[in-house]
């Protein structure tokens, strides 16, 4: 059944346009890998291809403005990593990727995954300062989630013993490197929240390579930190190392030692407050900058949706498609015309124009003779019909009636008198005869 009159009725073009808007707004820039197939480069300079794995594939386009800066030239069968956004080619309703950058698969893979996850979690608001918990004013018990035998726990305990020996420390031992390390870290964070026996948690480990610190970039760990009821200080690696955990945590410390200093009071209380305020302000600035960057990214994305370049690229892709179709249609049409010409030429040669001209001339002479005969016959019939009609007209003429001795009586007004009821005494009557008329006056009728 049709929808109610109040429900909007979509055209196909409107539906495709709105789906395209939803796709482009719903998916931020993403990074993915796959194998290139069906790679073509028309005269416009754009690249069109499919990106596939062993189970699925998706169409993709890379506009000339992006691919002309590429040092890497792709080919069918190549494994690549691309940074792209999701879109829709409106004329056909095809879901496709708009590729912004491409490189051979494997180069900078971890960095790309890090950037992609960071951008996605920032868009979800996990880094927002609105969700950050301040450190408690009075800290009596500190929890540390780290390796029980690593250098980080030794540095933390040394700083705490020197600055605030009265503080209690509870260690939640966990793996801090390896494939399943993030699972150990998540379990210990959840355990600390369930026990609710500390005022703050320090999450960290010593320095290392990007691969060594990779468990602190895991999405599940980031969400566990975000959901923690206990405030968490992230202290992973050296000062130059940055992980996803640093962005999600309530406070980020440059090193495990710095984290111990953040959560422990100092004998110089004024200096401690100033340091604390500086750190909070610094973190607030970082998170605010992260929020502003995320907002700027969203606004830039919205601006890109409205940018004429998108429509131009869509039209350019459609033009390439029509150009290819037109060339094929022209080749087909020329082939059909050539075949028709080859078929008509022998037939034309078999037809003699001289013979057809002689036949037509003979037919014209015969038709001319038949036309003259028909005209004479029509004239004779018309004369006979005229004579007959004249005879009939003469037989009913009033003059013939008068010639046989009859007369016609009329009033002065010209009306024929048919009855005595039409006249009265003294009226003047006119009687028409065959050779003249008589005027008389009515006398009393008896």
Short mmCIF file of C-alpha atoms in Angstrom, two decimals:
data_model
loop_
_atom_site.label_atom_id
_atom_site.label_comp_id
_atom_site.label_asym_id
_atom_site.label_seq_id
_atom_site.Cartn_x
_atom_site.Cartn_y
_atom_site.Cartn_z
CA UNK A 1 0.00 0.00 0.00
CA UNK A 2 1.11 3.56 -0.60
CA UNK A 3 2.18 5.75 2.32
CA UNK A 4 -0.02 8.29 3.97
CA UNK A 5 -0.41 11.65 2.15
CA UNK A 6 1.69 13.38 4.86
CA UNK A 7 4.71 11.14 4.19
CA UNK A 8 7.35 12.62 1.88
CA UNK A 9 7.67 11.05 -1.59
CA UNK A 10 11.31 10.79 -2.69
CA UNK A 11 12.75 10.95 -6.15
CA UNK A 12 15.64 8.60 -6.88
CA UNK A 13 18.07 11.51 -7.21
CA UNK A 14 16.98 12.97 -3.87
CA UNK A 15 17.36 9.60 -2.14
CA UNK A 16 20.87 9.11 -3.56
CA UNK A 17 21.83 12.68 -2.58
CA UNK A 18 20.68 12.21 1.02
CA UNK A 19 22.34 8.77 1.31
CA UNK A 20 25.57 10.31 0.04
CA UNK A 21 25.34 13.02 2.72
CA UNK A 22 24.73 10.42 5.45
CA UNK A 23 27.70 8.33 4.31
CA UNK A 24 30.09 11.27 4.09
CA UNK A 25 29.01 12.71 7.44
CA UNK A 26 28.85 9.35 9.20
CA UNK A 27 32.35 8.18 8.28
CA UNK A 28 35.43 10.24 9.01
CA UNK A 29 38.60 9.69 7.04
CA UNK A 30 39.66 6.06 7.40
CA UNK A 31 42.67 3.89 6.56
CA UNK A 32 42.33 0.48 4.91
CA UNK A 33 44.36 -2.00 2.88
CA UNK A 34 43.50 -4.16 -0.09
CA UNK A 35 44.42 -5.32 -3.58
CA UNK A 36 43.92 -3.08 -6.61
CA UNK A 37 41.90 -4.38 -9.58
CA UNK A 38 40.14 -2.87 -12.63
CA UNK A 39 42.56 0.09 -12.58
CA UNK A 40 41.86 2.67 -15.34
CA UNK A 41 43.13 6.19 -16.04
CA UNK A 42 40.96 8.15 -18.51
CA UNK A 43 41.99 11.40 -20.18
CA UNK A 44 40.68 13.44 -17.22
CA UNK A 45 43.63 12.25 -15.10
CA UNK A 46 41.45 10.69 -12.38
CA UNK A 47 42.11 7.12 -11.19
CA UNK A 48 39.27 4.59 -11.01
CA UNK A 49 39.78 1.14 -9.52
CA UNK A 50 38.41 -1.49 -7.13
CA UNK A 51 39.94 -2.30 -3.74
CA UNK A 52 39.38 -5.90 -2.68
CA UNK A 53 40.35 -8.64 -0.28
CA UNK A 54 39.53 -12.35 -0.43
CA UNK A 55 35.85 -11.80 0.55
CA UNK A 56 34.70 -8.44 -0.74
CA UNK A 57 35.51 -5.45 -2.91
CA UNK A 58 34.57 -1.78 -3.19
CA UNK A 59 34.86 0.76 -6.01
CA UNK A 60 37.22 3.66 -5.49
CA UNK A 61 38.23 6.92 -7.16
CA UNK A 62 41.28 9.11 -6.64
CA UNK A 63 40.93 12.58 -8.14
CA UNK A 64 43.66 14.12 -10.23
CA UNK A 65 44.37 16.78 -7.57
CA UNK A 66 45.39 14.02 -5.13
CA UNK A 67 47.05 11.46 -7.40
CA UNK A 68 49.33 13.92 -9.23
CA UNK A 69 51.35 14.29 -6.00
CA UNK A 70 51.73 10.53 -5.64
CA UNK A 71 55.24 9.14 -6.10
CA UNK A 72 53.80 5.63 -6.06
CA UNK A 73 52.07 4.49 -9.28
CA UNK A 74 49.60 1.63 -8.56
CA UNK A 75 48.86 -1.33 -10.82
CA UNK A 76 46.40 -4.21 -10.88
CA UNK A 77 47.27 -6.81 -8.24
CA UNK A 78 49.21 -4.39 -6.04
CA UNK A 79 48.61 -4.46 -2.28
CA UNK A 80 48.17 -0.88 -1.05
CA UNK A 81 47.19 1.07 2.02
CA UNK A 82 44.91 4.06 1.40
CA UNK A 83 43.51 6.93 3.39
CA UNK A 84 40.00 7.56 2.14
CA UNK A 85 36.50 8.70 2.93
CA UNK A 86 33.22 6.97 2.10
CA UNK A 87 30.97 8.52 -0.54
CA UNK A 88 28.27 7.69 -3.12
CA UNK A 89 28.33 8.16 -6.89
CA UNK A 90 24.83 9.63 -7.26
CA UNK A 91 24.00 8.90 -10.96
CA UNK A 92 24.32 5.12 -10.44
CA UNK A 93 23.82 4.90 -6.67
CA UNK A 94 27.22 3.19 -6.31
CA UNK A 95 28.86 3.17 -2.88
CA UNK A 96 32.54 4.07 -3.31
CA UNK A 97 35.71 5.35 -1.65
CA UNK A 98 37.28 8.73 -2.40
CA UNK A 99 41.00 8.09 -1.89
CA UNK A 100 43.13 10.95 -0.59
CA UNK A 101 46.48 9.16 -0.16
CA UNK A 102 47.96 5.82 -1.23
CA UNK A 103 51.13 3.88 -0.54
CA UNK A 104 52.27 0.24 -0.76
CA UNK A 105 50.88 -1.90 2.06
CA UNK A 106 53.12 -2.31 5.07
CA UNK A 107 54.81 1.12 5.05
CA UNK A 108 53.93 3.00 8.21
CA UNK A 109 51.12 0.56 9.00
CA UNK A 110 51.22 1.00 12.79
CA UNK A 111 51.40 4.79 12.46
CA UNK A 112 48.41 4.75 10.14
CA UNK A 113 46.41 2.56 12.51
CA UNK A 114 47.35 4.86 15.38
CA UNK A 115 46.23 7.98 13.49
CA UNK A 116 43.00 6.34 12.32
CA UNK A 117 42.03 5.17 15.83
CA UNK A 118 42.99 8.51 17.34
CA UNK A 119 40.81 10.38 14.85
CA UNK A 120 37.87 8.04 15.37
CA UNK A 121 37.98 8.12 19.17
CA UNK A 122 38.40 11.91 19.14
CA UNK A 123 35.29 12.20 16.97
CA UNK A 124 33.40 10.07 19.53
CA UNK A 125 34.46 12.44 22.33
CA UNK A 126 36.69 10.06 24.31
CA UNK A 127 39.43 12.72 24.49
CA UNK A 128 37.14 15.58 25.47
CA UNK A 129 38.10 17.51 28.61
CA UNK A 130 34.43 17.46 29.64
CA UNK A 131 34.85 13.81 30.65
CA UNK A 132 38.17 14.26 32.48
CA UNK A 133 38.16 13.64 36.24
CA UNK A 134 40.33 15.91 38.38
CA UNK A 135 42.82 14.29 40.73
CA UNK A 136 41.55 14.10 44.34
CA UNK A 137 42.69 16.86 46.66
CA UNK A 138 43.63 14.40 49.42
CA UNK A 139 45.30 11.23 48.16
CA UNK A 140 46.02 8.54 50.74
CA UNK A 141 46.26 5.38 48.66
CA UNK A 142 47.66 5.00 45.14
CA UNK A 143 47.10 2.10 42.74
CA UNK A 144 49.68 1.26 40.06
CA UNK A 145 48.81 -0.89 37.03
CA UNK A 146 52.11 -2.00 35.53
CA UNK A 147 54.64 -4.82 35.46
CA UNK A 148 55.63 -5.87 38.97
CA UNK A 149 59.24 -6.33 37.88
CA UNK A 150 59.72 -3.48 35.43
CA UNK A 151 61.72 -0.28 35.80
CA UNK A 152 58.54 1.81 35.95
CA UNK A 153 57.34 0.48 39.31
CA UNK A 154 60.82 0.97 40.78
CA UNK A 155 60.90 4.61 39.67
CA UNK A 156 57.39 5.23 41.02
CA UNK A 157 58.14 3.68 44.42
CA UNK A 158 61.41 5.62 44.69
CA UNK A 159 59.71 8.98 44.02
CA UNK A 160 56.81 8.23 46.38
CA UNK A 161 59.17 7.12 49.18
CA UNK A 162 61.15 10.33 48.87
CA UNK A 163 58.21 12.73 48.51
CA UNK A 164 55.42 11.14 50.54
CA UNK A 165 56.42 8.00 52.48
CA UNK A 166 53.09 8.04 54.31
CA UNK A 167 51.15 7.10 51.14
CA UNK A 168 50.04 3.48 50.66
CA UNK A 169 50.71 1.87 47.29
CA UNK A 170 48.78 -1.11 45.85
CA UNK A 171 50.30 -2.76 42.80
CA UNK A 172 48.03 -4.38 40.20
CA UNK A 173 50.56 -6.45 38.23
CA UNK A 174 49.96 -6.81 34.51
CA UNK A 175 51.75 -7.55 31.27
CA UNK A 176 52.81 -4.31 29.55
CA UNK A 177 54.06 -5.76 26.25
CA UNK A 178 52.90 -8.44 23.85
CA UNK A 179 49.83 -9.60 21.98
CA UNK A 180 47.52 -10.06 25.01
CA UNK A 181 48.98 -7.31 27.19
CA UNK A 182 45.99 -5.02 26.70
CA UNK A 183 43.72 -7.74 28.13
CA UNK A 184 45.82 -7.90 31.33
CA UNK A 185 45.74 -4.11 31.65
CA UNK A 186 41.96 -3.98 31.18
CA UNK A 187 41.38 -6.72 33.76
CA UNK A 188 43.49 -4.92 36.37
CA UNK A 189 41.76 -1.57 35.76
CA UNK A 190 38.38 -3.25 36.17
CA UNK A 191 39.63 -5.05 39.30
CA UNK A 192 40.79 -1.77 40.88
CA UNK A 193 37.40 -0.17 40.13
CA UNK A 194 35.56 -3.17 41.59
CA UNK A 195 37.59 -3.11 44.82
CA UNK A 196 37.43 0.69 45.09
CA UNK A 197 40.39 0.67 47.50
CA UNK A 198 42.55 3.44 46.00
CA UNK A 199 42.08 7.15 45.32
CA UNK A 200 43.88 7.25 41.96
CA UNK A 201 45.39 4.82 39.45
CA UNK A 202 48.71 5.16 37.65
CA UNK A 203 48.80 3.23 34.34
CA UNK A 204 52.20 2.94 32.73
CA UNK A 205 55.49 1.35 31.84
CA UNK A 206 59.00 2.38 30.80
CA UNK A 207 60.07 3.50 27.35
CA UNK A 208 60.31 1.41 24.21
CA UNK A 209 59.61 1.29 20.49
CA UNK A 210 56.18 1.87 18.97
CA UNK A 211 55.69 -1.90 18.77
CA UNK A 212 56.70 -2.29 22.45
CA UNK A 213 54.12 0.32 23.54
CA UNK A 214 51.43 -0.85 21.11
CA UNK A 215 49.19 -2.47 23.75
CA UNK A 216 48.56 1.05 25.15
CA UNK A 217 47.10 2.00 21.75
CA UNK A 218 44.43 -0.70 21.83
CA UNK A 219 40.83 0.51 21.41
CA UNK A 220 39.44 -1.78 24.15
CA UNK A 221 41.96 -0.43 26.64
CA UNK A 222 41.03 3.13 25.66
CA UNK A 223 37.37 2.42 26.34
CA UNK A 224 38.19 0.76 29.68
CA UNK A 225 40.12 3.90 30.73
CA UNK A 226 37.24 6.10 29.59
CA UNK A 227 34.71 4.05 31.61
CA UNK A 228 36.84 3.92 34.80
CA UNK A 229 35.25 5.48 37.89
CA UNK A 230 38.72 5.96 39.38
CA UNK A 231 40.78 8.84 37.99
CA UNK A 232 43.66 7.48 35.89
CA UNK A 233 47.09 9.00 35.28
CA UNK A 234 48.71 7.67 32.09
CA UNK A 235 52.50 7.38 32.30
CA UNK A 236 53.69 5.39 29.30
CA UNK A 237 57.25 5.50 27.98
CA UNK A 238 59.45 8.57 27.82
CA UNK A 239 58.38 12.18 27.42
CA UNK A 240 58.43 11.98 23.61
CA UNK A 241 56.24 8.84 23.54
CA UNK A 242 52.51 9.40 23.07
CA UNK A 243 49.82 6.69 23.15
CA UNK A 244 46.05 6.53 22.86
CA UNK A 245 45.95 5.85 26.60
CA UNK A 246 47.56 9.28 27.17
CA UNK A 247 44.72 11.01 25.31
CA UNK A 248 41.93 9.11 27.06
CA UNK A 249 43.33 9.23 30.61
CA UNK A 250 42.26 11.96 32.99
CA UNK A 251 45.86 13.14 33.34
CA UNK A 252 48.91 12.41 31.21
CA UNK A 253 52.35 12.28 32.78
CA UNK A 254 55.50 12.41 30.70
CA UNK A 255 57.11 9.48 32.55
CA UNK A 256 56.23 7.08 35.40
CA UNK A 257 58.38 9.22 37.71
CA UNK A 258 56.43 12.31 36.71
CA UNK A 259 53.18 10.44 37.46
CA UNK A 260 54.44 9.66 40.97
CA UNK A 261 55.20 13.33 41.48
CA UNK A 262 51.72 14.33 40.25
CA UNK A 263 49.89 12.13 42.75
CA UNK A 264 52.13 12.80 45.79
CA UNK A 265 52.12 15.94 47.94
CA UNK A 266 55.26 18.07 48.33
CA UNK A 267 56.59 19.63 51.49
CA UNK A 268 56.48 22.96 49.74
CA UNK A 269 52.72 23.19 49.45
CA UNK A 270 52.68 26.43 47.49
CA UNK A 271 55.08 25.06 44.94
CA UNK A 272 52.99 21.90 44.77
CA UNK A 273 49.80 23.86 44.06
CA UNK A 274 51.50 25.93 41.40
CA UNK A 275 52.89 22.79 39.76
CA UNK A 276 49.52 21.11 39.95
CA UNK A 277 47.78 24.09 38.39
CA UNK A 278 50.37 24.28 35.64
CA UNK A 279 49.94 20.60 34.85
CA UNK A 280 46.17 20.87 34.86
CA UNK A 281 46.33 23.94 32.68
CA UNK A 282 48.73 22.21 30.31
CA UNK A 283 46.46 19.17 30.09
CA UNK A 284 43.43 21.38 29.65
CA UNK A 285 45.19 23.15 26.80
CA UNK A 286 46.13 19.83 25.20
CA UNK A 287 42.64 18.44 25.48
CA UNK A 288 41.12 21.73 24.38
CA UNK A 289 43.43 21.78 21.40
CA UNK A 290 42.46 18.16 20.69
CA UNK A 291 38.79 19.14 20.92
CA UNK A 292 39.33 22.14 18.69
CA UNK A 293 41.21 20.01 16.21
CA UNK A 294 38.42 17.45 16.24
CA UNK A 295 35.88 20.23 15.78
CA UNK A 296 37.99 21.73 13.01
CA UNK A 297 38.13 18.32 11.36
CA UNK A 298 34.35 18.00 11.55
CA UNK A 299 33.84 21.52 10.21
CA UNK A 300 36.36 20.89 7.44
CA UNK A 301 34.49 17.72 6.56
CA UNK A 302 31.18 19.60 6.48
CA UNK A 303 32.82 22.28 4.35
CA UNK A 304 34.11 19.62 1.98
CA UNK A 305 30.57 18.28 1.62
CA UNK A 306 29.46 21.71 0.43
CA UNK A 307 32.56 22.34 -1.68
CA UNK A 308 31.92 22.59 -5.44
CA UNK A 309 34.91 20.29 -5.95
CA UNK A 310 32.84 17.31 -4.81
CA UNK A 311 30.14 18.06 -7.34
CA UNK A 312 32.79 18.74 -9.96
CA UNK A 313 34.44 15.40 -9.25
CA UNK A 314 31.09 13.64 -9.48
CA UNK A 315 30.34 15.37 -12.78
CA UNK A 316 33.84 14.63 -14.03
CA UNK A 317 33.39 10.95 -13.24
CA UNK A 318 30.03 10.99 -15.02
CA UNK A 319 31.66 12.76 -18.00
CA UNK A 320 34.33 10.08 -18.22
CA UNK A 321 31.65 7.41 -18.13
CA UNK A 322 29.55 9.10 -20.84
CA UNK A 323 32.63 9.76 -22.97
CA UNK A 324 33.52 6.06 -22.95
CA UNK A 325 29.90 5.11 -23.72
CA UNK A 326 29.71 7.71 -26.53
CA UNK A 327 32.88 6.42 -28.18
CA UNK A 328 31.53 2.87 -28.09
CA UNK A 329 28.14 4.00 -29.46
CA UNK A 330 29.83 5.91 -32.30
CA UNK A 331 31.90 2.87 -33.23
CA UNK A 332 28.77 0.69 -33.25
CA UNK A 333 26.83 3.23 -35.33
CA UNK A 334 29.61 3.54 -37.91
CA UNK A 335 29.82 -0.23 -38.19
CA UNK A 336 26.05 -0.51 -38.75
CA UNK A 337 26.09 2.29 -41.35
CA UNK A 338 28.96 0.63 -43.20
CA UNK A 339 27.08 -2.67 -43.33
CA UNK A 340 23.92 -0.92 -44.60
CA UNK A 341 25.90 0.88 -47.31
CA UNK A 342 27.50 -2.37 -48.44
CA UNK A 343 24.06 -4.01 -48.71
CA UNK A 344 22.45 -1.11 -50.62
CA UNK A 345 25.20 -0.63 -53.20
CA UNK A 346 24.50 -3.88 -55.17
CA UNK A 347 20.78 -3.21 -55.06
CA UNK A 348 21.30 0.29 -56.43
CA UNK A 349 23.45 -1.02 -59.26
CA UNK A 350 20.72 -3.51 -60.23
CA UNK A 351 18.22 -0.67 -60.65
CA UNK A 352 18.44 1.15 -64.10
CA UNK A 353 17.28 4.77 -63.97
CA UNK A 354 16.83 4.89 -67.78
CA UNK A 355 14.44 1.96 -67.79
CA UNK A 356 12.41 3.39 -64.94
CA UNK A 357 12.24 6.75 -66.80
CA UNK A 358 10.89 5.14 -70.00
CA UNK A 359 8.29 3.16 -68.07
CA UNK A 360 7.18 6.25 -66.18
CA UNK A 361 6.89 8.24 -69.48
CA UNK A 362 4.70 5.54 -71.04
CA UNK A 363 2.49 5.42 -67.96
CA UNK A 364 2.18 9.21 -68.09
CA UNK A 365 0.95 9.13 -71.71
CA UNK A 366 -1.66 6.49 -70.87
CA UNK A 367 -2.85 8.46 -67.87
CA UNK A 368 -3.09 11.67 -69.98
CA UNK A 369 -5.33 9.91 -72.54
CA UNK A 370 -7.52 8.45 -69.83
CA UNK A 371 -7.79 11.88 -68.22
CA UNK A 372 -8.98 13.50 -71.48
CA UNK A 373 -11.60 10.78 -71.97
CA UNK A 374 -12.80 11.21 -68.40
CA UNK A 375 -13.12 14.99 -68.85
CA UNK A 376 -15.19 14.60 -72.05
CA UNK A 377 -17.41 12.04 -70.39
CA UNK A 378 -17.99 14.28 -67.37
CA UNK A 379 -18.88 17.25 -69.62
CA UNK A 380 -21.41 15.18 -71.58
CA UNK A 381 -23.04 13.96 -68.40
CA UNK A 382 -23.23 17.53 -67.06
CA UNK A 383 -24.94 18.82 -70.27
CA UNK A 384 -27.50 16.01 -70.18
CA UNK A 385 -28.24 16.68 -66.52
CA UNK A 386 -28.68 20.42 -67.23
CA UNK A 387 -31.17 19.83 -70.04
CA UNK A 388 -33.19 17.47 -67.87
CA UNK A 389 -33.30 19.91 -64.95
CA UNK A 390 -34.39 22.77 -67.32
CA UNK A 391 -37.23 20.63 -68.66
CA UNK A 392 -38.42 19.82 -65.17
CA UNK A 393 -38.25 23.47 -64.12
CA UNK A 394 -40.23 24.58 -67.17
CA UNK A 395 -42.99 22.06 -66.43
CA UNK A 396 -43.72 23.63 -63.07
CA UNK A 397 -43.45 27.31 -64.21
CA UNK A 398 -46.50 29.53 -63.37
CA UNK A 399 -46.39 30.98 -66.92
CA UNK A 400 -47.30 27.58 -68.34
CA UNK A 401 -50.32 27.45 -66.01
CA UNK A 402 -51.49 30.88 -67.22
CA UNK A 403 -51.08 29.84 -70.86
CA UNK A 404 -53.65 27.09 -70.34
CA UNK A 405 -56.41 29.71 -69.45
CA UNK A 406 -55.86 30.02 -65.75
CA UNK A 407 -55.34 33.33 -63.85
CA UNK A 408 -53.87 34.42 -60.52
CA UNK A 409 -55.64 36.94 -58.27
CA UNK A 410 -53.55 39.03 -55.84
CA UNK A 411 -54.18 41.85 -53.40
CA UNK A 412 -52.50 45.19 -53.79
CA UNK A 413 -49.94 43.96 -51.33
CA UNK A 414 -49.06 41.06 -53.68
CA UNK A 415 -50.62 38.24 -51.68
CA UNK A 416 -52.33 35.47 -53.69
CA UNK A 417 -56.09 35.31 -52.93
CA UNK A 418 -57.10 31.76 -52.13
CA UNK A 419 -60.35 32.37 -50.21
CA UNK A 420 -63.13 35.00 -50.00
CA UNK A 421 -62.27 35.30 -46.35
CA UNK A 422 -59.16 37.16 -47.40
CA UNK A 423 -61.02 40.16 -48.99
CA UNK A 424 -63.69 42.68 -48.07
CA UNK A 425 -65.86 45.25 -49.82
CA UNK A 426 -63.94 47.96 -51.63
CA UNK A 427 -60.61 46.01 -51.79
CA UNK A 428 -58.72 46.41 -55.05
CA UNK A 429 -57.62 43.12 -56.66
CA UNK A 430 -55.14 42.44 -59.45
CA UNK A 431 -55.75 39.47 -61.76
CA UNK A 432 -52.73 38.11 -63.67
CA UNK A 433 -53.40 36.62 -67.12
CA UNK A 434 -51.06 35.12 -69.65
CA UNK A 435 -50.78 38.32 -71.63
CA UNK A 436 -51.40 41.03 -68.97
CA UNK A 437 -53.23 41.93 -65.75
CA UNK A 438 -56.70 43.30 -64.80
CA UNK A 439 -57.34 45.59 -61.84
CA UNK A 440 -60.82 45.33 -60.22
CA UNK A 441 -62.64 46.42 -57.06
CA UNK A 442 -64.71 44.20 -54.80
CA UNK A 443 -68.44 44.95 -54.55
CA UNK A 444 -70.81 43.45 -51.97
CA UNK A 445 -70.72 39.66 -52.13
CA UNK A 446 -73.97 37.77 -51.99
#
